[in-house]
Coordinates of C-alpha atoms in Angstrom, one line a residue:
Chain L
M1402 CA 0.0 0.0 0.0
S1403 CA 1.3 3.4 -0.9
V1404 CA 2.0 6.0 1.6
V1405 CA -0.6 8.7 1.8
E1406 CA -0.7 11.7 3.9
G1407 CA -3.6 13.6 5.3
I1408 CA -6.2 11.4 3.5
K1409 CA -9.6 12.1 5.0
E1410 CA -11.9 10.1 2.9
N1411 CA -12.2 6.5 1.8
P1412 CA -10.1 5.8 -1.3
V1413 CA -13.0 4.2 -3.1
E1414 CA -15.3 7.2 -2.4
E1415 CA -14.8 8.7 -5.8
F1416 CA -16.2 5.6 -7.5
L1417 CA -19.4 5.5 -5.5
R1418 CA -22.7 7.4 -5.6
T1419 CA -22.4 8.2 -2.0
D1420 CA -25.9 9.8 -1.8
R1421 CA -27.3 6.3 -2.3
L1422 CA -25.4 4.8 0.6
P1423 CA -25.9 2.8 2.8
H1424 CA -26.8 0.3 0.1
V1425 CA -29.5 -2.5 0.1
W1426 CA -27.2 -5.5 0.5
C1427 CA -27.5 -7.4 3.8
S1428 CA -25.0 -7.3 6.6
G1429 CA -22.1 -9.5 5.7
C1430 CA -23.0 -9.8 2.0
G1431 CA -20.0 -10.5 -0.2
I1432 CA -21.1 -8.2 -3.1
G1433 CA -19.9 -5.0 -1.3
T1434 CA -16.5 -6.5 -0.8
T1435 CA -16.1 -7.3 -4.5
V1436 CA -17.3 -3.7 -5.4
N1437 CA -14.5 -2.5 -3.1
C1438 CA -12.0 -4.6 -5.0
F1439 CA -13.4 -3.5 -8.4
A1440 CA -13.0 0.2 -7.4
R1441 CA -9.5 -0.4 -6.4
A1442 CA -8.8 -2.4 -9.5
V1443 CA -10.1 0.5 -11.7
K1444 CA -7.9 2.9 -9.8
E1445 CA -4.9 0.7 -10.3
C1446 CA -5.6 0.3 -14.0
G1447 CA -5.7 4.0 -14.5
I1448 CA -8.6 3.7 -17.0
P1449 CA -10.2 7.1 -17.4
L1450 CA -13.6 6.9 -15.8
N1451 CA -15.2 8.3 -19.0
D1452 CA -14.0 5.3 -21.0
L1453 CA -15.5 2.8 -18.7
A1454 CA -19.1 1.6 -18.7
I1455 CA -20.6 -0.9 -16.3
V1456 CA -23.7 -3.0 -17.2
S1457 CA -25.7 -5.0 -14.7
G1458 CA -28.8 -7.1 -14.9
I1459 CA -31.4 -7.7 -12.2
G1460 CA -30.8 -9.1 -8.8
C1461 CA -28.7 -8.3 -5.8
T1462 CA -25.6 -8.0 -7.8
G1463 CA -27.5 -6.1 -10.4
R1464 CA -27.6 -3.2 -8.0
V1465 CA -23.9 -2.6 -8.4
A1466 CA -24.5 -0.4 -11.5
G1467 CA -26.6 1.9 -9.3
Y1468 CA -23.9 2.4 -6.7
L1469 CA -20.9 3.0 -9.0
R1470 CA -20.3 6.6 -10.2
L1471 CA -19.5 5.4 -13.7
D1472 CA -21.5 5.3 -16.9
S1473 CA -23.7 2.5 -15.6
F1474 CA -26.6 0.7 -17.1
H1475 CA -29.2 -1.4 -15.2
T1476 CA -30.7 -3.7 -17.8
T1477 CA -33.6 -6.2 -18.0
H1478 CA -33.3 -9.6 -16.4
G1479 CA -30.5 -11.8 -17.9
R1480 CA -29.8 -9.3 -20.8
A1481 CA -26.8 -7.6 -19.3
I1482 CA -24.4 -9.2 -21.8
A1483 CA -26.8 -8.5 -24.7
F1484 CA -26.8 -4.8 -23.8
A1485 CA -23.1 -4.9 -23.3
T1486 CA -22.6 -6.4 -26.8
G1487 CA -24.5 -3.6 -28.4
L1488 CA -22.6 -1.0 -26.3
H1489 CA -19.2 -2.5 -27.2
L1490 CA -19.9 -2.8 -30.9
A1491 CA -21.4 0.7 -31.2
N1492 CA -18.5 2.3 -29.4
P1493 CA -15.5 0.0 -29.5
E1494 CA -13.4 2.5 -27.6
L1495 CA -15.5 2.0 -24.5
K1496 CA -14.3 -0.5 -21.9
V1497 CA -17.4 -2.5 -21.1
V1498 CA -17.7 -4.4 -17.8
V1499 CA -20.7 -6.7 -17.1
Y1500 CA -21.2 -7.1 -13.4
S1501 CA -24.0 -9.4 -12.4
G1502 CA -25.1 -12.5 -10.5
D1503 CA -25.2 -16.1 -11.3
G1504 CA -28.9 -16.3 -11.7
D1505 CA -28.9 -13.4 -14.0
L1506 CA -25.9 -14.2 -16.2
V1507 CA -26.1 -18.0 -16.5
G1508 CA -29.7 -18.7 -15.4
I1509 CA -31.9 -16.3 -17.3
G1510 CA -29.2 -15.1 -19.7
G1511 CA -27.3 -18.2 -20.2
N1512 CA -27.6 -18.1 -24.0
H1513 CA -26.1 -14.6 -24.2
F1514 CA -23.3 -15.7 -22.0
I1515 CA -22.2 -18.7 -24.1
H1516 CA -22.5 -16.7 -27.3
A1517 CA -20.6 -13.7 -26.1
A1518 CA -17.8 -16.2 -25.0
R1519 CA -18.0 -18.0 -28.3
R1520 CA -17.6 -14.8 -30.3
N1521 CA -14.9 -13.6 -28.0
L1522 CA -16.3 -10.1 -27.6
D1523 CA -14.0 -7.7 -25.9
I1524 CA -15.9 -7.4 -22.7
T1525 CA -15.1 -8.2 -19.0
V1526 CA -17.7 -10.3 -17.2
I1527 CA -17.6 -10.4 -13.4
L1528 CA -20.0 -12.9 -12.0
I1529 CA -20.8 -13.0 -8.3
N1530 CA -21.9 -16.5 -7.4
N1531 CA -24.1 -16.8 -4.3
F1532 CA -25.8 -20.0 -5.4
T1533 CA -29.3 -18.5 -5.3
Y1534 CA -31.7 -15.9 -6.6
A1535 CA -31.3 -13.9 -3.4
M1536 CA -33.4 -10.8 -4.2
T1537 CA -36.6 -12.7 -5.0
G1538 CA -36.4 -14.9 -2.0
G1539 CA -34.1 -17.8 -2.8
Q1540 CA -35.2 -19.7 -5.8
V1541 CA -32.9 -22.4 -7.3
T1542 CA -30.3 -21.3 -9.8
P1543 CA -28.3 -23.4 -12.3
T1544 CA -25.3 -23.1 -9.9
A1545 CA -27.0 -24.4 -6.8
P1546 CA -25.0 -27.5 -5.6
L1547 CA -26.6 -30.9 -5.0
D1548 CA -28.7 -31.2 -1.8
S1549 CA -28.8 -27.4 -1.1
I1550 CA -32.2 -26.2 0.2
E1551 CA -33.8 -23.4 -1.7
T1552 CA -37.3 -21.9 -1.6
T1553 CA -38.3 -23.9 -4.7
T1554 CA -36.5 -27.1 -3.6
P1555 CA -37.5 -27.7 0.0
Y1556 CA -36.2 -31.3 -0.1
G1557 CA -32.9 -30.4 -1.7
V1558 CA -31.6 -29.8 -5.2
F1559 CA -31.2 -33.0 -7.2
E1560 CA -30.1 -31.5 -10.6
Q1561 CA -26.5 -31.3 -11.7
N1562 CA -25.3 -27.8 -11.6
F1563 CA -23.1 -25.6 -13.8
N1564 CA -19.3 -25.6 -13.6
L1565 CA -18.9 -22.0 -14.6
P1566 CA -15.2 -21.8 -15.3
H1567 CA -15.5 -24.9 -17.5
L1568 CA -18.6 -23.4 -19.3
A1569 CA -16.7 -20.2 -20.0
A1570 CA -13.5 -21.9 -21.0
S1571 CA -15.1 -24.4 -23.3
C1572 CA -17.1 -21.7 -25.0
G1573 CA -13.9 -19.8 -25.8
A1574 CA -13.2 -17.2 -23.1
V1575 CA -9.6 -16.0 -23.2
Y1576 CA -9.4 -15.3 -19.5
V1577 CA -11.1 -17.4 -16.8
A1578 CA -10.5 -17.1 -13.1
R1579 CA -12.3 -18.0 -9.9
W1580 CA -11.9 -16.5 -6.5
T1581 CA -13.9 -16.1 -3.4
A1582 CA -14.9 -13.0 -1.4
Y1583 CA -12.2 -14.0 1.1
H1584 CA -9.4 -13.5 -1.5
V1585 CA -9.7 -9.7 -1.8
M1586 CA -6.1 -9.0 -3.0
Q1587 CA -6.3 -11.8 -5.6
V1588 CA -9.8 -10.6 -6.8
K1589 CA -8.4 -7.1 -7.3
K1590 CA -5.4 -8.5 -9.2
A1591 CA -7.6 -10.7 -11.4
M1592 CA -9.9 -7.7 -12.1
V1593 CA -6.8 -5.7 -13.2
E1594 CA -5.7 -8.5 -15.5
A1595 CA -9.2 -9.0 -16.9
L1596 CA -9.7 -5.2 -17.6
N1597 CA -6.4 -5.2 -19.5
K1598 CA -7.2 -8.3 -21.4
K1599 CA -8.4 -8.1 -25.0
G1600 CA -11.3 -10.5 -25.4
F1601 CA -13.9 -12.2 -23.3
S1602 CA -12.5 -12.3 -19.8
F1603 CA -14.5 -14.0 -17.1
I1604 CA -14.1 -13.9 -13.3
E1605 CA -16.3 -15.9 -11.0
I1606 CA -16.4 -14.7 -7.4
I1607 CA -18.0 -17.0 -4.8
A1608 CA -19.7 -14.8 -2.2
P1609 CA -21.6 -15.5 1.0
C1610 CA -25.3 -14.8 1.0
P1611 CA -26.0 -14.8 4.8
T1612 CA -29.7 -14.0 4.7
I1613 CA -30.9 -16.5 2.1
Y1614 CA -28.5 -19.2 1.2
L1615 CA -26.5 -19.6 4.4
R1616 CA -29.5 -19.3 6.7
R1617 CA -31.7 -21.7 4.7
N1618 CA -29.0 -24.3 4.5
R1619 CA -27.9 -23.7 8.1
L1620 CA -24.3 -22.9 7.2
G1621 CA -23.7 -20.2 9.7
S1622 CA -23.0 -16.5 9.4
A1623 CA -21.0 -14.6 6.7
I1624 CA -17.9 -14.8 8.9
D1625 CA -18.2 -18.6 9.2
E1626 CA -18.5 -18.8 5.4
L1627 CA -15.5 -16.6 4.8
K1628 CA -13.5 -18.7 7.3
Y1629 CA -14.7 -21.8 5.4
Y1630 CA -13.4 -20.2 2.1
K1631 CA -10.1 -19.5 3.9
E1632 CA -9.6 -23.0 5.1
H1633 CA -10.9 -25.0 2.2
S1634 CA -9.9 -23.1 -0.9
V1635 CA -6.9 -24.5 -2.8
I1636 CA -5.1 -22.2 -5.3
Q1637 CA -4.4 -24.1 -8.5
H1638 CA -3.4 -21.8 -11.3
G1639 CA -4.0 -23.4 -14.7
A1640 CA -6.0 -26.3 -13.3
D1641 CA -8.1 -28.3 -15.7
T1642 CA -11.5 -26.6 -15.6
R1643 CA -13.3 -29.9 -15.9
D1644 CA -12.3 -30.7 -12.3
V1645 CA -13.2 -27.4 -10.6
G1646 CA -17.0 -27.8 -10.3
I1647 CA -18.7 -27.3 -6.9
D1648 CA -21.0 -30.2 -6.9
I1649 CA -21.9 -30.5 -3.3
R1650 CA -22.9 -28.0 -0.7
R1651 CA -19.8 -28.2 1.4
P1652 CA -17.0 -29.5 -0.8
E1653 CA -13.7 -30.6 0.8
K1654 CA -11.9 -28.1 -1.4
I1655 CA -12.9 -25.2 -3.6
I1656 CA -10.3 -24.9 -6.4
V1657 CA -9.6 -21.2 -7.1
G1658 CA -7.1 -19.5 -9.3
K1659 CA -6.5 -18.3 -12.8
F1660 CA -7.5 -21.2 -15.1
V1661 CA -7.2 -19.8 -18.6
D1662 CA -5.2 -17.0 -20.0
I1663 CA -4.7 -17.3 -23.7
E1664 CA -4.5 -15.0 -26.7
K1665 CA -7.1 -15.2 -29.4
P1666 CA -8.4 -12.6 -31.9
D1667 CA -11.5 -10.9 -30.5
Y1668 CA -14.8 -10.4 -32.4
L1669 CA -14.0 -7.0 -34.0
T1670 CA -10.4 -7.9 -35.0
A1671 CA -11.7 -11.1 -36.6
M1672 CA -14.5 -9.2 -38.4
N1673 CA -12.1 -6.5 -39.7
E1674 CA -9.6 -9.1 -40.9
H1675 CA -12.1 -11.3 -42.7
L1676 CA -14.1 -8.5 -44.3
G1677 CA -10.9 -6.6 -45.2
E1678 CA -9.7 -9.7 -47.0
V1679 CA -13.0 -10.4 -48.8
L1680 CA -14.0 -6.8 -49.7
G1681 CA -10.5 -5.3 -50.2
D1682 CA -10.2 -1.5 -50.2
K1683 CA -14.0 -1.0 -50.2
Y1684 CA -14.2 -2.1 -46.6
V1685 CA -13.8 0.6 -43.9
R1686 CA -12.4 -1.0 -40.8
W1687 CA -14.5 -0.4 -37.7
G1688 CA -13.2 0.4 -34.2
E1689 CA -9.5 0.8 -34.9
Chain Y
M76 CA 13.6 -7.7 23.3
A77 CA 17.3 -7.2 23.9
T78 CA 17.9 -4.6 21.2
A79 CA 16.3 -1.2 21.3
E80 CA 13.0 -1.1 19.6
K81 CA 13.3 -0.1 16.0
K82 CA 11.9 3.3 15.4
K83 CA 8.7 3.2 13.5
K84 CA 8.5 5.3 10.4
F85 CA 4.8 4.8 9.7
R86 CA 1.7 4.7 11.8
G87 CA -1.4 2.8 10.8
V88 CA -4.6 4.8 10.9
V89 CA -8.2 3.5 10.6
Y90 CA -11.3 5.7 10.0
V91 CA -14.8 4.4 10.6
A92 CA -18.1 5.8 9.2
P93 CA -20.5 4.5 11.8
E94 CA -23.7 5.5 9.9
R95 CA -22.8 3.3 7.0
C96 CA -21.9 0.2 9.1
K97 CA -24.2 -2.8 9.3
G98 CA -22.3 -4.6 12.0
C99 CA -21.1 -7.7 10.2
A100 CA -17.8 -7.6 12.1
I101 CA -15.8 -8.9 9.1
C102 CA -13.2 -6.2 9.7
V103 CA -12.8 -7.2 13.3
E104 CA -12.5 -10.9 12.4
F105 CA -10.0 -10.5 9.6
C106 CA -7.8 -7.7 11.0
P107 CA -4.4 -9.4 11.0
T108 CA -3.3 -7.7 14.2
G109 CA -6.5 -7.4 16.1
A110 CA -6.5 -3.6 16.2
I111 CA -10.2 -3.2 15.8
T112 CA -13.0 -4.2 18.2
M113 CA -16.8 -3.9 18.0
S114 CA -18.2 -0.9 19.9
D115 CA -20.8 -1.2 22.6
R116 CA -22.6 1.7 21.1
F117 CA -25.2 1.7 18.4
N118 CA -25.5 3.8 15.2
S119 CA -28.9 5.3 14.3
K120 CA -30.0 2.1 12.6
G121 CA -29.2 0.0 15.7
Y122 CA -26.1 -1.7 14.6
H123 CA -22.9 -2.0 16.6
Y124 CA -20.0 -0.5 14.7
P125 CA -16.3 -1.1 14.9
E126 CA -13.9 1.0 16.9
F127 CA -10.2 1.6 16.4
T128 CA -9.3 0.4 19.9
Y129 CA -5.6 -0.4 19.7
P130 CA -3.8 2.1 17.4
D131 CA -0.4 0.7 18.4
K132 CA -1.2 -2.7 16.9
C133 CA -2.3 -1.3 13.5
T134 CA 0.2 -1.7 10.7
G135 CA -2.0 0.2 8.2
C136 CA -2.4 -2.7 5.8
G137 CA -5.8 -1.5 4.8
L138 CA -7.4 -5.0 4.7
C139 CA -10.3 -3.8 6.8
G140 CA -11.2 -1.4 4.0
M141 CA -10.8 -4.1 1.4
Y142 CA -13.1 -6.4 3.2
C143 CA -15.8 -4.0 4.3
P144 CA -18.9 -4.6 2.3
D145 CA -20.4 -1.3 3.3
F146 CA -17.5 1.1 2.6
A147 CA -17.7 2.1 6.2
I148 CA -14.1 1.6 7.3
Y149 CA -10.7 2.1 5.7
G150 CA -7.1 2.1 6.9
F151 CA -3.9 3.5 5.6
R152 CA -0.3 4.3 6.6
E153 CA 0.6 7.7 7.8
K154 CA 4.2 9.0 7.9
I155 CA 5.3 9.9 11.4
G156 CA 6.6 13.4 11.3
E157 CA 9.7 14.7 13.0
G158 CA 9.5 14.9 16.8
A159 CA 6.5 12.6 16.9

């Protein structure tokens, strides 16, 4: 940490719409921690705030767009990536960040997610995974582990859930990482790397939901959950994403780390190259 | 310690905004040196908020500010001026 003198306000204050605070998230919720990390990551990247846009969907994590003093966009349920796609293609100079929850991005908007990853659009997707639709009372999401109790599955979940890093990596994302709300420094570093990465970069952050998920499953408080992350997470950079799924409610180990970091032409580069080749001088390159 | 104590060049400082706090106590739990404790007092919403009880222990790492989900606390390092 750098040496600062006479600082009288929170270093993340300039990124927040302070008139809206205190925010709606529950006591101990992990989303605020990740917003903290995001603000510090943006500060470290040095991206001008006018060149950064943040898009959120609906849900607890969807409220992030409302609390950040950036060009922010609160979209319809599940369509955050669809809006971000349009935003990125219309103004390629803009750095577009999608910040939303698991239910929104891979539940309702799963199709947008896989196709944005397949096309390798130059956007950053930050997914906060709390294993439930928390804002609407705790319905089951595609990420809910086996046996977990949700409002709509009072006898436990029996479906196989999504392994999100594997989903993103197999669809073609160039940067895939997973961390938990306990690993604040690593989350910040991953966000810096993802913001600087050209192409579809994806970070999954596992966060405690003390009011809905933890209470309904009797897993203790937010502090217990963070301690659990601390004791049971294993850092394996470059791990095979097929093995990193969280299948049961309390796995012996949560594999975290940076799984994929490759170089691949993104959507606009590929489009310009291909159309430039086919159409020759007639073609005006877009976004360069 | 046998040798004279090394003179500190920095001092850790923590600021708390009680009105934003929701009393989750994550900062108290994850402070590496235990410099923060929960206060007995309440804020206007009825939550206990953290207090910077042991300034001597604080190293100014700023982890409390990183963990705080409510942007209610932050720590930093302050240079100790001459004669301090």
